[in-house]
Tab-separated table of C-alpha atoms in Angstrom:
chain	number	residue	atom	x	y	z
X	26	UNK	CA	-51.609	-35.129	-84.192
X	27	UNK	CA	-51.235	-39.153	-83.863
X	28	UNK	CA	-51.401	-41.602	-85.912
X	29	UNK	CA	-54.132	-44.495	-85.028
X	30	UNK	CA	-51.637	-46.776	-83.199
X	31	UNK	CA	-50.226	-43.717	-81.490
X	32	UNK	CA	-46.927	-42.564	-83.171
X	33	UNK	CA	-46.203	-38.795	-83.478
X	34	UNK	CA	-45.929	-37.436	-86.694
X	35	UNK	CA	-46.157	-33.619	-88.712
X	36	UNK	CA	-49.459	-32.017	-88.892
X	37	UNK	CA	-48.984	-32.673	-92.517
X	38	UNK	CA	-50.621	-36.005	-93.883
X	39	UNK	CA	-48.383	-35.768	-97.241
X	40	UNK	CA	-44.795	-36.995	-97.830
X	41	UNK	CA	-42.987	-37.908	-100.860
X	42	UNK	CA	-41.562	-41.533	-101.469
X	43	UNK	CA	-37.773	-40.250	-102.681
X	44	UNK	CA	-37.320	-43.249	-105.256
X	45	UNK	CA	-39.410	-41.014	-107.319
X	46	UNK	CA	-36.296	-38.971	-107.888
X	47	UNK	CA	-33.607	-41.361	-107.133
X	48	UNK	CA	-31.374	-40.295	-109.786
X	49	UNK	CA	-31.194	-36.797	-108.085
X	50	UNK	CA	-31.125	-38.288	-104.755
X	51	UNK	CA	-28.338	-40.340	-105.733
X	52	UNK	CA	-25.927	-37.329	-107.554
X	53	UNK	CA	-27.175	-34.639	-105.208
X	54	UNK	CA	-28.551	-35.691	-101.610
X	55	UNK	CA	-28.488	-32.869	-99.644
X	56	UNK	CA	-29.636	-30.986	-102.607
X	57	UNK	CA	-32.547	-32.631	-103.666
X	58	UNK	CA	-33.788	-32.855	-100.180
X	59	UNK	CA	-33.842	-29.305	-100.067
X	60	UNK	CA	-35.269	-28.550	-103.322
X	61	UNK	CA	-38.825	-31.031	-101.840
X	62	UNK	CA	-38.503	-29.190	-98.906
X	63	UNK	CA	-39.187	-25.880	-101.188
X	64	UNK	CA	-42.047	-27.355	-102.680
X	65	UNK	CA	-44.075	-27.700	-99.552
X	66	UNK	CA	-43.508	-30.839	-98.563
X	67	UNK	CA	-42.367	-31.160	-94.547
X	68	UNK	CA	-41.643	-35.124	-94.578
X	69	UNK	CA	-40.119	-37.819	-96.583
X	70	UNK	CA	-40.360	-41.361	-97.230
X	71	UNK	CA	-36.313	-42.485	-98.043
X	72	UNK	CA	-35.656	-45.628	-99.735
X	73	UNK	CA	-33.022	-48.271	-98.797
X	74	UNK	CA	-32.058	-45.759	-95.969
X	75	UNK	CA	-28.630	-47.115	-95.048
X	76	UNK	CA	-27.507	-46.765	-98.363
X	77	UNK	CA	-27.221	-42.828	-97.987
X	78	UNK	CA	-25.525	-42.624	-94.598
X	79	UNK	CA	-24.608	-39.352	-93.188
X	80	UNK	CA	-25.573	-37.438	-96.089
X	81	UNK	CA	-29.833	-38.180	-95.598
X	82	UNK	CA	-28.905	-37.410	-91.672
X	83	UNK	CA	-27.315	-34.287	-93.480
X	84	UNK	CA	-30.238	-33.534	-95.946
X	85	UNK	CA	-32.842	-33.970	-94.135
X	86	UNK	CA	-31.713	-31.954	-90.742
X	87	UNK	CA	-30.757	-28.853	-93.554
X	88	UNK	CA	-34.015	-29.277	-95.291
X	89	UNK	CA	-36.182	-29.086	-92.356
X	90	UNK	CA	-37.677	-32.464	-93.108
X	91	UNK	CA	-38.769	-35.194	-91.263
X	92	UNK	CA	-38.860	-39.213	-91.988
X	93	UNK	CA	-41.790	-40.627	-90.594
X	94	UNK	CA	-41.581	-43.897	-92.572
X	95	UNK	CA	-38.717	-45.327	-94.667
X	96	UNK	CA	-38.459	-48.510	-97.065
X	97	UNK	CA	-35.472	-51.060	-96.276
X	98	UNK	CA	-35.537	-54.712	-96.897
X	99	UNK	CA	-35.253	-56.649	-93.483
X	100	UNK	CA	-37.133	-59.387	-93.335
X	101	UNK	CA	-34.750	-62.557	-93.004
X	102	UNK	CA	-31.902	-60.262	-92.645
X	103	UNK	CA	-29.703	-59.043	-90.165
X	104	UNK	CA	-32.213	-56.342	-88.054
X	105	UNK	CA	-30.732	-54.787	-85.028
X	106	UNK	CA	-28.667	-52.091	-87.550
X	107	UNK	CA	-31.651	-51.189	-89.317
X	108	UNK	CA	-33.641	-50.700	-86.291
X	109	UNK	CA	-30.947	-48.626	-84.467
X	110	UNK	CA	-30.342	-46.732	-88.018
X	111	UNK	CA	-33.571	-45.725	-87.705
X	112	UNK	CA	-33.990	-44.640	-84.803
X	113	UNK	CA	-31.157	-42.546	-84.750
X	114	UNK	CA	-32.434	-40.610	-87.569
X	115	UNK	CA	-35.668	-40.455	-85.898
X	116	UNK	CA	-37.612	-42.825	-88.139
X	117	UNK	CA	-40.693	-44.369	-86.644
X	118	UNK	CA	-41.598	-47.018	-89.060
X	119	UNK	CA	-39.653	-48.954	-91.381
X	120	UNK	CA	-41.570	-50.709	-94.129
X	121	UNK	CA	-39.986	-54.064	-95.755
X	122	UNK	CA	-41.153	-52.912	-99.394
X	123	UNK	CA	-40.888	-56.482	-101.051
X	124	UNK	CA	-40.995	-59.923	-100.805
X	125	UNK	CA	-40.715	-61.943	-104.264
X	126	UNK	CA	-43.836	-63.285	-105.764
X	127	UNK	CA	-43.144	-66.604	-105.162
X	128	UNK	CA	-43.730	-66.524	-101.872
X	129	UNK	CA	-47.298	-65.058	-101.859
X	130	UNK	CA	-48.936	-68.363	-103.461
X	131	UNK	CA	-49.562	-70.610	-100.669
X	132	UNK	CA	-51.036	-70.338	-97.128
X	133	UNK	CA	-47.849	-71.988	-95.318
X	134	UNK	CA	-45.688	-69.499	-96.979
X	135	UNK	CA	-47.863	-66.607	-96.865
X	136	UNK	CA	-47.964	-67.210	-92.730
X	137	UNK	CA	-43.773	-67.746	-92.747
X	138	UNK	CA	-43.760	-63.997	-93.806
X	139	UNK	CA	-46.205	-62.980	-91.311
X	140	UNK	CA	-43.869	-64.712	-88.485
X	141	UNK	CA	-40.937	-63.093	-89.720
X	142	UNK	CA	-42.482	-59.936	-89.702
X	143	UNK	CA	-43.856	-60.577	-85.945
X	144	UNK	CA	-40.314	-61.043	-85.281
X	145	UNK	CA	-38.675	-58.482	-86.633
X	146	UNK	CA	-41.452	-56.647	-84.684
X	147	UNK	CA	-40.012	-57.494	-81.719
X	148	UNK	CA	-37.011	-56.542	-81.784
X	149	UNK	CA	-37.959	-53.126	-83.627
X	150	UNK	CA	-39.701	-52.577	-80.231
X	151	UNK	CA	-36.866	-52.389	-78.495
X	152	UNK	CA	-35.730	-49.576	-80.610
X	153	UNK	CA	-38.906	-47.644	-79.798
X	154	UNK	CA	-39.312	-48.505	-83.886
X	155	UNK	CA	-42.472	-50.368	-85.431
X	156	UNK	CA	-42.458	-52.600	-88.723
X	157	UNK	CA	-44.870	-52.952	-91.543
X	158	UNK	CA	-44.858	-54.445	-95.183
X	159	UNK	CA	-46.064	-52.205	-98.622
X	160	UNK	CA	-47.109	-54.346	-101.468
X	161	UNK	CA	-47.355	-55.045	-105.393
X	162	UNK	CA	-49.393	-56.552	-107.483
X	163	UNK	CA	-49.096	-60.453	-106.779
X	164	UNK	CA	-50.023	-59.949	-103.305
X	165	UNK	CA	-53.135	-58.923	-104.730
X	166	UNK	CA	-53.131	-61.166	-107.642
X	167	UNK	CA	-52.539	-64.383	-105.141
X	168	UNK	CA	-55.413	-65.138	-103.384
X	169	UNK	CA	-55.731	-67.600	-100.451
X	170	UNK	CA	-58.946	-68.986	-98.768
X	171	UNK	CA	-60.959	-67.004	-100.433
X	172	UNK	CA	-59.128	-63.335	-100.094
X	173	UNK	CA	-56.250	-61.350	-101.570
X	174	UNK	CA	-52.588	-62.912	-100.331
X	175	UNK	CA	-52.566	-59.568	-98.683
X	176	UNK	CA	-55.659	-59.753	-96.445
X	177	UNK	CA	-54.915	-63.235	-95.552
X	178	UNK	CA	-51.287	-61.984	-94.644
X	179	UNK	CA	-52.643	-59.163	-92.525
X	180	UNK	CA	-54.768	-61.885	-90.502
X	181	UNK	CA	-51.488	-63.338	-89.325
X	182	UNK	CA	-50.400	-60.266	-88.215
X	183	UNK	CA	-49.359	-59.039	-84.699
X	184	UNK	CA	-51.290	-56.379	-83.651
X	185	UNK	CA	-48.460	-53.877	-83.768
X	186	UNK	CA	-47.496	-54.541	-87.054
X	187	UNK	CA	-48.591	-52.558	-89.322
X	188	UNK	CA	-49.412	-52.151	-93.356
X	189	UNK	CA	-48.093	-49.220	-96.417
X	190	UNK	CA	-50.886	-49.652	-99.213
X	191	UNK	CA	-49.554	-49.051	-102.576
X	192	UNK	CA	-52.955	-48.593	-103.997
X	193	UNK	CA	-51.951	-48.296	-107.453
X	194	UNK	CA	-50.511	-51.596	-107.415
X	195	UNK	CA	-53.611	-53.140	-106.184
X	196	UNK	CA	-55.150	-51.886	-108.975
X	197	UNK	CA	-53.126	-53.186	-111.288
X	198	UNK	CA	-53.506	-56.494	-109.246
X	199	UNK	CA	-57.440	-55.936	-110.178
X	200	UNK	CA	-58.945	-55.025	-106.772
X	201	UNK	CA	-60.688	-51.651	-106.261
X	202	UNK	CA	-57.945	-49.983	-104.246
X	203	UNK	CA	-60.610	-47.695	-101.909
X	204	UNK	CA	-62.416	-51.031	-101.298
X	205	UNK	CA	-59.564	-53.044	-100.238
X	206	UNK	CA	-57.938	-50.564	-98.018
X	207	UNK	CA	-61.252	-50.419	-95.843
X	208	UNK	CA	-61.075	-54.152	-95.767
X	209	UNK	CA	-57.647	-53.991	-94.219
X	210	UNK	CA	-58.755	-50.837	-91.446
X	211	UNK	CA	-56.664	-49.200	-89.137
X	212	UNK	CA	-53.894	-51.401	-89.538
X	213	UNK	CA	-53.211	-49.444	-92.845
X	214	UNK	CA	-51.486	-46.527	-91.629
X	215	UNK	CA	-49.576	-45.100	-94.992
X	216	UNK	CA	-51.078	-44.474	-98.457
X	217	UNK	CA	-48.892	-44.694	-101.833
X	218	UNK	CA	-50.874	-42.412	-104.089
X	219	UNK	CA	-49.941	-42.555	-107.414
X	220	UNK	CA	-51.525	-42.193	-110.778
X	221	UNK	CA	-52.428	-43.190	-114.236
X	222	UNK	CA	-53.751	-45.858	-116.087
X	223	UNK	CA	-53.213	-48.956	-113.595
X	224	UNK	CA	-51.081	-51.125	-115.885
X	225	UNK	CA	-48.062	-52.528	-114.849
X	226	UNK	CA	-45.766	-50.416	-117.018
X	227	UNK	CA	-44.110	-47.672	-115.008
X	228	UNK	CA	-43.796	-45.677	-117.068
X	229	UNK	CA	-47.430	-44.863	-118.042
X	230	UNK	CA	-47.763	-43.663	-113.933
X	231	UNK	CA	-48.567	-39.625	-114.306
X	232	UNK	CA	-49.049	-36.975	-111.372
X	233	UNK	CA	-51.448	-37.351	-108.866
X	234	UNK	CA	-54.858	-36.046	-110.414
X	235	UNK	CA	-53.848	-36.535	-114.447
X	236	UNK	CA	-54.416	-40.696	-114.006
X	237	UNK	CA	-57.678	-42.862	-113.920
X	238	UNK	CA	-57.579	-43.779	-110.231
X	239	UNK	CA	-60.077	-42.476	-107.492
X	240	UNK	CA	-57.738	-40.443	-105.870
X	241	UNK	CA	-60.033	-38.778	-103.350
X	242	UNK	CA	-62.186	-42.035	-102.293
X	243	UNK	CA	-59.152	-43.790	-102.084
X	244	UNK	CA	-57.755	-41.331	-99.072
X	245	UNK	CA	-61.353	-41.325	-97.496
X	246	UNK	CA	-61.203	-45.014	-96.754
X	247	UNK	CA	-58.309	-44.270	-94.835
X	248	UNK	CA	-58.486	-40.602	-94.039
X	249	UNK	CA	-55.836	-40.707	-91.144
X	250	UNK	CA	-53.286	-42.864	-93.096
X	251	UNK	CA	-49.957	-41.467	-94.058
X	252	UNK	CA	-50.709	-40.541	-97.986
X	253	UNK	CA	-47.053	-40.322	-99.906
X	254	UNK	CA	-46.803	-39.253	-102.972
X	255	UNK	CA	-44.741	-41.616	-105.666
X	256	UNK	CA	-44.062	-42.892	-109.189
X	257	UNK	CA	-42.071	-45.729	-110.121
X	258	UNK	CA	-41.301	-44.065	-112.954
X	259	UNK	CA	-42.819	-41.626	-115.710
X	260	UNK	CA	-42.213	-40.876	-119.063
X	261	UNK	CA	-41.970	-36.906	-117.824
X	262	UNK	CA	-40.067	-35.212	-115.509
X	263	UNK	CA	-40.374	-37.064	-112.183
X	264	UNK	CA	-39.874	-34.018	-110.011
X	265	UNK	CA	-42.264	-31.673	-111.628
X	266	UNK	CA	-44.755	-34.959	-111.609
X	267	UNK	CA	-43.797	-34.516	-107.614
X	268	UNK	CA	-44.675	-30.796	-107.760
X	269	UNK	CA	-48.127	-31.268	-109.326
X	270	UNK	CA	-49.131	-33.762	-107.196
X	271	UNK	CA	-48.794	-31.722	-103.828
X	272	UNK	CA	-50.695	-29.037	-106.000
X	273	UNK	CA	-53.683	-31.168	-106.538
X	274	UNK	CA	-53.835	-32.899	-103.326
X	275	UNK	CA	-53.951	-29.699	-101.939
X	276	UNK	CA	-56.457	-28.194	-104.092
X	277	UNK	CA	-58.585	-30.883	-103.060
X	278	UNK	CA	-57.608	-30.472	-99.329
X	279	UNK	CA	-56.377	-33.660	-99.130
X	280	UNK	CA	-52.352	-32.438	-98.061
């Protein structure tokens, strides 16, 4: 199976974002990669990959899992070691996961982020790696000419580049996720599905399926994307919340 722009990945469509369970991540690497792994899960999304070094190599070779996508900030920064991180530990995408709201609340600035992106693309390419952005709420909550920060961003996209959807965080930035994630097409190529009540406290996010948002017509505007499971935080047990997810998404055939 391929993704729409053509980059080999599991016959699984589910991963997990691994901030979810960063403290155990953090105490226990290789441990807590293999305790996903026996939940069902066959890929991962890491966070702030280089931070882990041999022991995510470690975890996720042991584990069995693969790492499709990854978050690390790069954009203005010093890119050939990402890149060449990444591709080492065979990561095809690498997702900047935030740029500060500031920047998101005029046209000129909104378009600086887009060329920085384009040229991080560039030399990603090199790598045989591609780049892409995942948002928040004030990408959503900015809107330029008409349109979401986000969509305007997209326009100045390279073709290559490509976009993560955090569709609970559009919600919370008061667009219908499902609608805005057709609106954006196949350049959206990874889902963050996560639950609850769409407010900006973390900690009222649940497991997938115990929340408010349309889960299922939310993965059927983009049925090919990427959909990885997350919560930014909870006020239960993040790992079990990680457990019940996978179970609903694949009651619902959707894993």
């Amino acid at each position: 199976m391929q993704t729409r722009r053509g980059e080999p990945v599991s016959t699984s469509k589910t991963s997990v974002q691994l901030y979810t369970v960063r403290e155990l991540l953090t105490e226990d690497t290789v441990g807590t990669l293999k305790r996903i792994a026996d939940l069902g899960f066959t890929q991962v999304e890491p966070f702030a990959f280089l931070s882990f070094g041999d022991d995510l190599r470690r975890g996720l070779s042991e584990a069995g899992l693969t790492a499709p996508t990854t978050h690390q900030s790069f954009i203005g920064g010093d890119l050939e070691p990402v890149f060449e991180a990444a591709k080492e530990l065979g990561i095809g995408t690498v997702i900047d996961p935030f740029v500060a709201p500031d920047r998101w609340q005029t046209a000129e600035s909104v378009g600086e982020i887009a060329a920085q992106l384009n040229a991080a693309a560039e030399v990603a390419a090199r790598y045989g790696v591609r780049v892409g952005y995942h948002n928040h709420a004030h990408e959503i909550e900015s809107t330029i000419d008409g349109v979401t920060a986000l969509e305007y961003f997209a326009g100045k996209l390279a073709p290559e580049v490509v976009l993560e959807v955090d569709t609970y965080w559009v919600a919370v930035g008061g667009q219908d996720p499902a609608a805005l994630v057709t609106k954006l097409g196949d350049r959206v190529v990874a889902l963050h599905i996560k639950d609850g009540p769409a407010t900006a406290e973390t900690k009222d996010q649940v497991a997938v399926g115990q929340g408010s948002l349309p889960v299922e017509e939310i993965i059927a505007a983009a049925p090919n994307a990427l959909r990885v499971i997350e919560l930014d935080d909870s006020r239960g047990d993040r790992f079990q919340a990680v457990a019940d997810s996978l179970a609903f998404l694949t009651s619902k055939g959707l894993a």
